Coordinates of C-alpha atoms and ligand atoms in Angstrom, one line a residue:
X16 CA 147.7 86.8 36.5
X17 CA 150.4 89.1 37.9
X18 CA 153.5 89.7 35.8
X19 CA 156.7 89.3 37.8
X20 CA 159.5 91.7 37.1
X21 CA 162.9 90.2 36.6
X22 CA 165.1 90.6 39.7
X23 CA 167.4 93.1 38.0
X24 CA 164.6 95.5 37.0
X25 CA 163.9 98.4 39.4
X26 CA 160.3 98.4 40.6
X27 CA 158.0 100.8 38.7
X28 CA 157.4 103.0 41.7
X29 CA 161.1 103.3 42.5
X30 CA 161.9 107.0 41.8
X31 CA 165.0 107.9 39.9
X32 CA 165.7 111.6 40.2
X33 CA 168.3 114.2 40.9
X34 CA 168.8 116.6 43.8
X35 CA 169.9 120.3 44.3
X36 CA 169.6 122.8 47.1
X37 CA 168.4 126.4 47.0
X38 CA 171.5 128.3 48.0
X39 CA 173.7 126.2 45.8
X40 CA 171.8 126.9 42.6
X41 CA 169.2 129.7 42.8
X42 CA 171.2 132.9 42.9
X43 CA 169.0 136.0 42.9
X44 CA 170.1 136.4 46.5
X45 CA 168.6 139.9 46.9
X46 CA 165.5 139.5 44.7
X47 CA 161.9 138.8 45.2
X48 CA 161.9 139.9 48.8
X49 CA 164.4 137.3 49.9
X50 CA 166.2 138.2 53.2
X51 CA 169.8 137.4 53.9
X52 CA 170.7 133.9 55.3
X53 CA 173.6 132.8 57.4
X54 CA 175.2 131.5 54.2
X55 CA 175.1 135.0 52.6
X56 CA 176.8 136.4 55.6
X57 CA 179.3 133.5 55.8
X58 CA 180.2 133.5 52.1
X59 CA 180.6 137.3 52.1
X60 CA 183.0 137.1 55.1
X61 CA 186.6 137.1 53.7
X62 CA 188.4 133.8 54.1
X63 CA 185.4 131.6 54.8
X64 CA 184.8 130.3 51.3
X65 CA 187.5 129.3 48.7
X66 CA 188.2 132.1 46.2
X67 CA 185.6 134.4 48.0
X68 CA 182.8 132.6 46.1
X69 CA 179.2 133.3 47.1
X70 CA 175.8 132.1 46.1
X71 CA 174.7 135.5 44.8
X72 CA 174.4 134.2 41.3
X73 CA 175.2 130.5 41.5
X74 CA 173.5 128.7 38.6
X75 CA 171.0 131.6 38.2
X76 CA 168.3 128.9 38.5
X77 CA 165.8 131.5 39.8
X78 CA 165.8 133.2 36.4
X79 CA 166.1 130.1 34.3
X80 CA 163.4 128.0 35.9
X81 CA 161.5 127.0 32.8
X82 CA 164.6 126.0 30.8
X83 CA 165.9 124.0 33.8
X84 CA 162.5 122.2 34.1
X85 CA 162.6 121.4 30.4
X86 CA 166.1 119.9 30.8
X87 CA 164.9 117.7 33.7
X88 CA 162.1 116.5 31.5
X89 CA 164.5 115.8 28.6
X90 CA 166.7 113.7 30.9
X91 CA 163.6 111.8 31.9
X92 CA 163.8 112.4 35.6
X93 CA 161.0 110.9 37.6
X94 CA 161.6 113.0 40.7
X95 CA 163.4 116.2 41.6
X96 CA 164.6 116.9 45.1
X97 CA 165.0 120.6 45.7
X98 CA 165.1 122.8 48.8
X99 CA 163.0 125.8 49.7
X100 CA 164.9 128.9 50.9
X101 CA 163.4 129.9 54.2
X102 CA 164.5 133.5 53.7
X103 CA 162.5 133.7 50.5
X104 CA 159.4 132.7 52.3
X105 CA 160.0 134.8 55.5
X106 CA 162.8 137.3 55.0
X107 CA 163.6 137.4 58.7
X108 CA 162.4 133.9 59.6
X109 CA 159.1 135.0 61.2
X110 CA 156.0 136.8 60.2
X111 CA 153.7 136.6 57.2
X112 CA 154.7 134.8 54.1
X113 CA 156.3 136.6 51.2
X114 CA 154.0 136.0 48.2
X115 CA 156.8 136.4 45.6
X116 CA 158.9 133.7 47.3
X117 CA 155.9 131.3 47.5
X118 CA 155.1 132.0 43.9
X119 CA 158.6 130.9 42.8
X120 CA 158.1 127.5 44.5
X121 CA 154.5 127.2 43.2
X122 CA 155.9 127.7 39.7
X123 CA 158.6 125.1 40.3
X124 CA 156.2 122.5 41.7
X125 CA 153.6 123.1 39.1
X126 CA 156.2 123.0 36.4
X127 CA 157.5 119.6 37.7
X128 CA 154.0 118.2 37.8
X129 CA 153.2 119.4 34.3
X130 CA 156.3 117.4 33.2
X131 CA 155.4 114.3 35.1
X132 CA 158.2 114.8 37.7
X133 CA 157.5 114.1 41.4
X134 CA 158.5 117.0 43.6
X135 CA 160.5 116.1 46.7
X136 CA 160.8 119.3 48.8
X137 CA 163.4 119.9 51.6
X138 CA 162.4 122.6 54.0
X139 CA 165.9 123.3 55.3
X140 CA 169.2 122.9 53.5
X141 CA 171.3 125.2 55.7
X142 CA 170.1 128.7 54.7
X143 CA 168.8 129.9 58.0
X144 CA 167.4 133.5 57.9
X145 CA 170.2 135.8 59.3
X146 CA 167.7 137.5 61.6
X147 CA 167.3 134.2 63.4
X148 CA 171.0 133.6 63.3
X149 CA 171.4 137.0 65.1
X150 CA 169.3 135.6 67.9
X151 CA 171.5 132.5 68.4
X152 CA 170.4 130.4 65.4
X153 CA 170.1 126.8 66.2
X154 CA 171.4 127.3 69.7
X155 CA 168.2 129.2 70.4
X156 CA 165.1 127.0 71.1
X157 CA 162.9 129.6 69.6
X158 CA 164.4 128.8 66.1
X159 CA 162.7 125.4 66.3
X160 CA 159.3 127.0 66.9
X161 CA 159.9 129.4 64.1
X162 CA 160.7 126.5 61.8
X163 CA 157.4 124.9 62.6
X164 CA 155.6 128.1 61.6
X165 CA 157.5 128.3 58.3
X166 CA 156.7 124.6 57.7
X167 CA 153.0 125.4 58.1
X168 CA 153.1 128.3 55.7
X169 CA 154.8 126.2 53.0
X170 CA 152.6 123.2 53.7
X171 CA 149.5 125.3 53.3
X172 CA 150.5 126.5 49.9
X173 CA 152.2 123.5 48.3
X174 CA 151.1 120.7 50.5
X175 CA 148.7 119.1 48.1
X176 CA 151.2 118.9 45.2
X177 CA 154.5 117.8 46.9
X178 CA 155.1 114.1 46.7
X179 CA 157.5 113.9 49.7
X180 CA 158.4 116.5 52.3
X181 CA 161.8 116.4 53.9
X182 CA 162.3 118.6 57.0
X183 CA 166.0 118.9 57.4
X184 CA 169.0 118.1 55.1
X185 CA 172.0 116.6 57.0
X186 CA 171.4 118.1 60.5
X187 CA 174.9 116.8 61.4
X188 CA 176.4 119.4 59.1
X189 CA 174.2 122.2 60.4
X190 CA 175.0 121.4 64.0
X191 CA 178.6 120.2 64.0
X192 CA 180.1 121.8 60.9
X193 CA 178.3 125.1 61.6
X194 CA 178.7 125.4 65.4
X195 CA 181.5 122.9 66.2
X196 CA 184.1 122.9 63.5
X197 CA 183.0 126.3 62.2
X198 CA 183.7 125.5 58.6
X199 CA 180.1 126.1 57.6
X200 CA 177.8 129.0 58.5
X201 CA 177.5 130.5 61.1
X202 CA 181.2 129.6 61.6
X203 CA 181.1 129.0 65.4
X204 CA 183.6 126.7 67.2
X205 CA 181.9 125.7 70.4
X206 CA 181.3 122.0 71.2
X207 CA 178.5 122.8 73.7
X208 CA 176.8 125.1 71.1
X209 CA 177.0 122.3 68.5
X210 CA 175.3 119.7 70.8
X211 CA 172.7 122.2 71.7
X212 CA 172.1 123.0 68.0
X213 CA 171.7 119.2 67.3
X214 CA 168.9 119.0 69.8
X215 CA 167.1 122.1 68.5
X216 CA 167.4 120.7 65.0
X217 CA 165.8 117.5 66.2
X218 CA 163.0 119.4 67.9
X219 CA 162.5 121.5 64.7
X220 CA 162.2 118.3 62.7
X221 CA 159.5 116.9 65.1
X222 CA 157.6 120.2 65.2
X223 CA 157.7 120.7 61.5
X224 CA 156.4 117.2 60.8
X225 CA 153.5 118.0 63.2
X226 CA 152.8 121.3 61.3
X227 CA 153.0 119.7 57.9
X228 CA 150.8 116.7 58.8
X229 CA 148.2 119.2 60.2
X230 CA 148.2 121.1 57.0
X231 CA 148.7 118.3 54.4
X232 CA 147.2 115.2 56.0
X233 CA 147.8 112.0 54.1
X234 CA 148.3 113.6 50.8
X235 CA 152.1 113.5 51.0
X236 CA 154.9 111.5 52.5
X237 CA 157.1 112.9 55.3
X238 CA 160.8 112.4 55.8
X239 CA 164.1 113.7 57.0
X240 CA 167.5 113.3 55.3
X241 CA 170.6 112.3 57.3
X242 CA 174.2 112.0 55.9
X243 CA 175.4 108.6 56.8
X244 CA 178.6 106.8 56.3
X245 CA 179.6 103.2 56.4
X246 CA 182.0 103.0 59.4
X247 CA 184.8 100.6 59.8
X248 CA 186.9 100.2 62.9
X249 CA 190.6 99.5 63.1
X250 CA 193.1 98.6 65.9
X251 CA 192.4 97.9 69.5
X252 CA 188.9 98.9 70.7
X253 CA 187.8 99.1 67.0
X254 CA 184.1 98.6 67.9
X255 CA 184.2 101.3 70.5
X256 CA 185.7 103.8 68.0
X257 CA 182.9 103.0 65.5
X258 CA 180.3 103.3 68.3
X259 CA 181.4 106.7 69.3
X260 CA 181.6 108.3 65.9
X261 CA 178.3 106.6 64.9
X262 CA 176.7 108.0 68.0
X263 CA 177.7 111.6 67.6
X264 CA 177.2 111.7 63.8
X265 CA 174.1 109.5 63.2
X266 CA 172.4 108.0 66.2
X267 CA 172.1 111.4 67.9
X268 CA 169.5 112.2 65.2
X269 CA 168.2 108.8 64.2
X270 CA 167.4 107.4 67.7
X271 CA 165.3 110.4 68.9
X272 CA 163.6 110.6 65.5
X273 CA 162.8 106.9 65.2
X274 CA 162.7 105.7 68.8
X275 CA 162.1 108.8 70.9
X276 CA 165.2 108.7 73.0
X277 CA 168.8 109.9 73.0
X278 CA 171.4 107.1 73.0
X279 CA 172.8 106.6 76.5
X280 CA 176.3 106.3 75.2
X281 CA 176.1 109.6 73.4
X282 CA 174.9 111.3 76.7
X283 CA 177.8 109.6 78.5
X284 CA 180.4 110.5 75.8
X285 CA 179.4 114.2 76.0
X286 CA 178.8 114.4 79.8
X287 CA 182.0 116.4 80.3
X288 CA 180.7 119.0 77.9
X289 CA 177.0 119.4 78.8
X290 CA 174.3 118.1 81.1
X291 CA 171.8 118.3 78.2
X292 CA 169.6 120.6 80.3
X293 CA 168.3 122.0 76.9
X294 CA 166.1 118.9 76.5
X295 CA 162.8 120.0 78.0
X296 CA 160.1 117.5 79.2
X297 CA 158.1 116.4 76.2
X298 CA 160.7 117.2 73.6
X299 CA 161.5 113.6 72.8
X300 CA 157.8 112.8 72.2
X301 CA 157.7 115.7 69.7
X302 CA 160.8 114.6 67.9
X303 CA 159.6 111.0 67.6
X304 CA 157.2 111.3 64.6
X305 CA 156.4 108.4 62.2
X306 CA 158.3 108.8 59.0
X307 CA 157.1 107.6 55.7
X308 CA 160.6 107.6 54.3
X309 CA 164.1 108.0 55.8
X310 CA 166.4 109.9 53.4
X311 CA 169.9 108.6 53.2
X312 CA 172.8 110.7 51.8
X313 CA 175.8 108.5 51.2
X314 CA 179.1 109.5 49.7
X315 CA 182.0 107.6 51.4
X316 CA 183.0 105.2 54.1
X317 CA 185.0 106.2 57.1
X318 CA 187.6 104.2 59.1
X319 CA 188.3 105.1 62.7
X320 CA 190.5 103.9 65.5
X321 CA 190.7 104.5 69.2
X322 CA 193.8 106.3 70.4
X323 CA 196.3 104.6 72.7
X324 CA 196.9 106.2 76.1
X325 CA 200.3 107.5 74.9
X326 CA 198.7 109.5 72.0
X327 CA 197.4 113.1 72.3
X328 CA 193.8 113.8 71.8
X329 CA 192.6 113.9 68.2
X330 CA 191.3 117.2 66.8
X331 CA 187.7 116.3 65.9
X332 CA 185.7 119.5 66.3
X333 CA 182.8 118.0 64.3
X334 CA 182.5 115.1 66.8
X335 CA 182.3 116.4 70.3
X336 CA 183.0 113.8 72.9
X337 CA 185.0 111.7 70.5
X338 CA 188.4 113.4 71.3
X339 CA 190.0 110.0 71.7
X340 CA 189.1 108.7 68.2
X341 CA 191.2 109.3 65.1
X342 CA 190.2 109.0 61.5
X343 CA 192.3 106.7 59.4
X344 CA 193.3 107.6 55.8
X345 CA 192.5 104.6 53.6
X346 CA 194.2 103.9 50.3
X347 CA 192.2 103.4 47.2
X348 CA 190.4 105.5 44.6
X349 CA 189.0 108.9 45.6
X350 CA 186.9 111.6 44.2
X351 CA 188.0 115.2 43.8
X352 CA 186.8 115.8 47.4
X353 CA 189.4 113.3 48.6
X354 CA 186.6 111.0 49.6
X355 CA 187.2 107.2 49.3
X356 CA 184.9 105.5 46.8
X357 CA 183.2 102.4 48.3
X358 CA 179.8 101.3 46.8
X359 CA 179.9 98.2 49.1
X360 CA 179.7 100.7 52.0
X361 CA 176.4 101.9 50.7
X362 CA 175.1 98.4 50.4
X363 CA 176.1 97.6 53.9
X364 CA 174.7 100.8 55.3
X365 CA 171.3 100.1 53.8
X366 CA 171.3 96.5 55.0
X367 CA 172.3 97.7 58.5
X368 CA 169.5 100.3 58.5
X369 CA 167.1 97.5 57.5
X370 CA 168.3 95.4 60.3
X371 CA 167.9 98.1 62.9
X372 CA 164.6 99.5 61.5
X373 CA 163.0 96.7 59.5
X374 CA 159.7 98.6 58.9
X375 CA 161.3 101.9 57.8
X376 CA 161.2 102.6 54.1
X377 CA 164.4 104.3 52.8
X378 CA 165.3 106.6 49.9
X379 CA 168.8 107.6 48.7
X380 CA 168.3 111.3 48.7
X381 CA 171.9 112.1 47.7
X382 CA 174.7 110.2 46.2
X383 CA 177.3 111.3 43.7
X384 CA 180.8 112.4 43.1
X385 CA 182.9 115.5 42.3
X386 CA 185.6 115.1 39.7
X387 CA 187.6 117.7 37.7
X388 CA 185.6 117.8 34.4
X389 CA 186.7 119.1 31.0
X390 CA 184.3 120.5 28.6
X391 CA 185.8 119.8 25.1
X392 CA 183.9 120.6 22.0
X393 CA 180.6 120.7 23.9
X394 CA 181.1 117.3 25.5
X395 CA 182.0 116.3 29.1
X396 CA 183.2 112.7 29.1
X397 CA 182.9 112.2 32.9
X398 CA 183.5 108.4 32.9
X399 CA 184.6 108.4 36.5
X400 CA 181.3 109.9 37.7
X401 CA 179.4 107.6 35.4
X402 CA 181.3 104.6 37.0
X403 CA 180.6 106.0 40.5
X404 CA 176.9 106.4 39.9
X405 CA 176.6 103.0 38.1
X406 CA 178.4 101.2 40.9
X407 CA 176.4 102.9 43.6
X408 CA 173.1 102.2 41.9
X409 CA 174.2 98.5 41.6
X410 CA 174.9 98.6 45.4
X411 CA 171.4 99.9 46.1
X412 CA 170.0 97.0 44.0
X413 CA 172.1 94.5 45.9
X414 CA 170.8 95.9 49.2
X415 CA 167.3 95.7 48.0
X416 CA 167.8 92.0 47.1
X417 CA 169.0 91.6 50.7
X418 CA 165.7 93.1 52.0
X419 CA 166.3 96.8 52.2
X420 CA 163.1 98.7 51.3
X421 CA 164.6 101.5 49.1
X422 CA 162.0 103.7 47.4
X423 CA 164.2 105.8 45.2
X424 CA 167.6 107.2 44.2
X425 CA 168.3 111.0 43.8
X426 CA 171.7 111.7 42.2
X427 CA 173.7 114.6 43.6
X428 CA 173.6 116.8 41.8
X429 CA 171.6 117.7 38.8
X430 CA 173.9 120.7 38.2
X431 CA 177.4 121.8 39.1
X432 CA 176.9 124.2 41.9
X433 CA 178.1 126.1 44.9
X434 CA 179.9 123.5 47.0
X435 CA 179.7 125.5 50.3
X436 CA 183.1 126.3 51.8
X437 CA 184.8 125.0 48.6
X438 CA 182.8 127.5 46.4
X439 CA 182.6 126.6 42.7
X440 CA 185.9 124.6 42.8
X441 CA 184.2 121.2 43.0
X442 CA 181.8 119.9 40.3
X443 CA 179.2 117.3 41.4
X444 CA 176.7 117.8 38.5
X445 CA 175.6 115.4 35.9
X446 CA 174.9 118.6 34.0
X447 CA 177.9 120.9 33.5
X448 CA 177.3 124.6 34.2
X449 CA 179.5 127.2 32.6
X450 CA 179.4 129.8 35.3
X451 CA 180.4 132.7 32.9
X452 CA 177.6 132.0 30.4
X453 CA 175.2 129.8 32.5
X454 CA 175.1 127.3 29.5
X455 CA 174.1 123.9 30.7
X456 CA 175.6 120.8 29.1
X457 CA 174.5 117.3 30.1
X458 CA 177.6 115.2 30.8
X459 CA 178.1 111.6 29.7
X460 CA 176.9 110.6 33.2
X461 CA 173.6 112.4 32.5
X462 CA 173.1 110.6 29.2
X463 CA 173.9 107.3 30.9
X464 CA 171.5 108.1 33.8
X465 CA 168.6 108.9 31.3
X466 CA 169.1 105.6 29.7
X467 CA 169.1 103.8 33.1
X468 CA 165.8 105.6 34.0
X469 CA 164.3 104.5 30.6
X470 CA 165.4 100.9 30.9
X471 CA 165.1 100.6 34.7
X472 CA 167.9 98.0 34.6
X473 CA 171.6 98.2 34.8
X474 CA 173.4 97.1 31.7
X475 CA 175.1 93.7 32.2
Ligands
IFM502 O1 176.8 119.7 48.2 C1 176.5 118.9 49.3 C2 175.0 119.0 49.7 O2 174.6 120.3 49.9 C3 174.8 118.2 51.0 N1 175.3 116.9 50.9 C4 176.7 116.7 50.4 C5 176.9 117.5 49.1 C6 178.3 117.3 48.6 O3 179.2 117.8 49.5

């Protein structure tokens, strides 16, 4: 006789975990044979990162691995999503593997497994080896091939122990913040370069899945993580405004990956910029690989509107081709990033994905909030983050009741860390990090999250 779980209990195999990324927490930037990445260069360039912050030390996780693993176990995490720093494995992005770098991730993965925590490994969370950056980075097709070689190296050594492999984290940020808006490394502001980079990231994803599958076979699951928003339209031609932003931010990745084609409307919207000659015959077949899981990073909704003919073009360097679309500031509660808080947006996003790709399992690979925390007498009472997490987990549950096949939830982030161009000014962690002493203090949200994982149900 099967025992049915009550509808408000998360399934046993639903993975509750937390996420981080290498450059944001590891530090040890010049140790163990690690080569420089484009983020080392960018953060060391005056004026690029707030307060001149860099990832040189970050959370010093590289040296505190065992204590950090113990903390994850104390919190009861069922999974841990981390990224592998490509320049630790290949200092210049090509050539033989660096044994010291591989050893660090072997110790991380083995340490997770010893504690009963499933490893979810991301191959690329933005720290491209600088030597590849010097050759054009993601505008250079050769970078995609180099990425496949790197994937094979890592797959060969860790493949049998990683639960889920993720190729890229948020390729929109890599392509459009890195090569279009220039606010992320490598800091280039060229719309054509940004669209070219998007294609080479797609190609890298497909090639890496092929390499990983060849090395790992059926022993792991394979995925990619996209940042997605819930889009709302306003004003005249509201649907068109949503369509354009959705196209250049999400469907430019999702459709080639899951359907093997670029959206016609994205090709048309960008036709004045590029003829897409960088797409070679056969590329779309390579990009179109079956995915065991699609990773969803959700933080906020976005409202957009089409400009009237009397209005000047909008300045949207992260959205080439969408020059006639404006972003609308919505009232309502916001996080310290200025992002609107909208759990219903997550529910709707998941339901929409389920409608478009009914067979595709999903996982929330990032969700969380930055707030200005105070550490008082060893306690961080981050009620607003706790509320944010609780309301978004509840939204995931509602989406699951409406048919979305969601396999897990990874809170962003396990630790306060280096928030890219904003340096250490924004704290996303459920664990507070004192950057002067490196003392870790679980916040109220971490205690709440532990309890959720233990009970597997949201308190009424
Ligand atoms: O810190 C980032 C992370 O690296 C990628 N997703 C969004 C987070 C918050 O901005």
